[in-house]
Amino acid sequence: TFVERDGTVVNHRGLAQLIRRAVRGPDGSRPDSRILWELSGRSGLFQAEALRAEIAAAIPALTNLTDPAIRTTGVLLGAPQPAAAQTT
């Protein structure tokens, strides 16, 4: 559940905030972020900051994920660009 994990959430206004684990999961359980880290073929410790930087580099609207203010007050993300009109 959300109380068992650290992560980043984005609300309806585009404010990204960090969330911190409030309780430990059952013994032997691993957080979903760690499982995805391993499935992606990465080794070593899961590094949320490094992953946020990769995401921000790949998706321009998420550039502010690397702003240090995300740790305290959160950061506003860039507005998504409208999709190009499709013609049939």
GROMACS .gro file of C-alpha atoms in nm:
model
   88
    1THR     CA    1   0.000   0.000   0.000
    2PHE     CA    2   0.102   0.364  -0.025
    3VAL     CA    3   0.198   0.376   0.344
    4GLU     CA    4   0.458   0.102   0.284
    5ARG     CA    5   0.656   0.282   0.014
    6ASP     CA    6   0.861   0.586  -0.070
    7GLY     CA    7   0.772   0.752  -0.397
    8THR     CA    8   0.662   1.053  -0.596
    9VAL     CA    9   0.301   1.156  -0.652
   10VAL     CA   10   0.159   1.421  -0.882
   11ASN     CA   11  -0.173   1.585  -0.799
   12HIS     CA   12  -0.435   1.728  -1.037
   13ARG     CA   13  -0.258   2.069  -1.045
   14GLY     CA   14   0.072   1.915  -1.154
   15LEU     CA   15   0.239   1.947  -0.813
   16ALA     CA   16   0.493   1.667  -0.767
   17GLN     CA   17   0.569   1.571  -0.407
   18LEU     CA   18   0.775   1.302  -0.240
   19ILE     CA   19   0.601   1.058  -0.009
   20ARG     CA   20   0.780   0.865   0.263
   21ARG     CA   21   0.712   0.518   0.396
   22ALA     CA   22   0.514   0.526   0.720
   23VAL     CA   23   0.524   0.154   0.806
   24ARG     CA   24   0.739  -0.140   0.708
   25GLY     CA   25   0.593  -0.410   0.488
   26PRO     CA   26   0.584  -0.774   0.595
   27ASP     CA   27   0.920  -0.946   0.650
   28GLY     CA   28   1.077  -1.055   0.325
   29SER     CA   29   0.866  -0.825   0.110
   30ARG     CA   30   1.032  -0.588  -0.136
   31PRO     CA   31   0.898  -0.252  -0.253
   32ASP     CA   32   0.760  -0.244  -0.606
   33SER     CA   33   1.027   0.009  -0.706
   34ARG     CA   34   1.298  -0.241  -0.613
   35ILE     CA   35   1.127  -0.518  -0.811
   36LEU     CA   36   1.098  -0.295  -1.120
   37TRP     CA   37   1.463  -0.188  -1.075
   38GLU     CA   38   1.570  -0.553  -1.083
   39LEU     CA   39   1.339  -0.642  -1.374
   40SER     CA   40   1.499  -0.363  -1.577
   41GLY     CA   41   1.832  -0.546  -1.540
   42ARG     CA   42   1.988  -0.298  -1.300
   43SER     CA   43   2.198  -0.407  -1.009
   44GLY     CA   44   2.299  -0.245  -0.685
   45LEU     CA   45   2.090  -0.023  -0.465
   46PHE     CA   46   1.776   0.137  -0.603
   47GLN     CA   47   1.838   0.511  -0.641
   48ALA     CA   48   1.519   0.715  -0.670
   49GLU     CA   49   1.703   1.040  -0.748
   50ALA     CA   50   1.888   0.880  -1.039
   51LEU     CA   51   1.564   0.736  -1.173
   52ARG     CA   52   1.384   1.073  -1.144
   53ALA     CA   53   1.672   1.235  -1.337
   54GLU     CA   54   1.641   0.975  -1.615
   55ILE     CA   55   1.266   1.030  -1.637
   56ALA     CA   56   1.312   1.408  -1.643
   57ALA     CA   57   1.568   1.378  -1.924
   58ALA     CA   58   1.331   1.165  -2.132
   59ILE     CA   59   1.012   1.367  -2.072
   60PRO     CA   60   1.062   1.746  -2.088
   61ALA     CA   61   0.741   1.822  -1.894
   62LEU     CA   62   0.893   1.641  -1.595
   63THR     CA   63   1.221   1.838  -1.585
   64ASN     CA   64   1.140   1.984  -1.241
   65LEU     CA   65   1.156   1.637  -1.084
   66THR     CA   66   1.526   1.708  -1.029
   67ASP     CA   67   1.462   2.034  -0.838
   68PRO     CA   68   1.577   2.003  -0.473
   69ALA     CA   69   1.252   2.172  -0.360
   70ILE     CA   70   1.070   1.846  -0.434
   71ARG     CA   71   1.201   1.724  -0.096
   72THR     CA   72   1.023   1.996   0.104
   73THR     CA   73   0.746   2.183  -0.074
   74GLY     CA   74   0.710   1.991  -0.398
   75VAL     CA   75   0.752   2.131  -0.749
   76LEU     CA   76   0.511   2.223  -1.025
   77LEU     CA   77   0.565   2.024  -1.341
   78GLY     CA   78   0.547   2.171  -1.688
   79ALA     CA   79   0.212   2.166  -1.861
   80PRO     CA   80   0.176   1.885  -2.112
   81GLN     CA   81   0.184   1.996  -2.472
   82PRO     CA   82  -0.144   1.948  -2.660
   83ALA     CA   83  -0.144   1.656  -2.898
   84ALA     CA   84  -0.138   1.740  -3.266
   85ALA     CA   85  -0.480   1.733  -3.426
   86GLN     CA   86  -0.544   1.412  -3.613
   87THR     CA   87  -0.689   1.420  -3.960
   88THR     CA   88  -0.877   1.135  -4.113
   0.00000   0.00000   0.00000
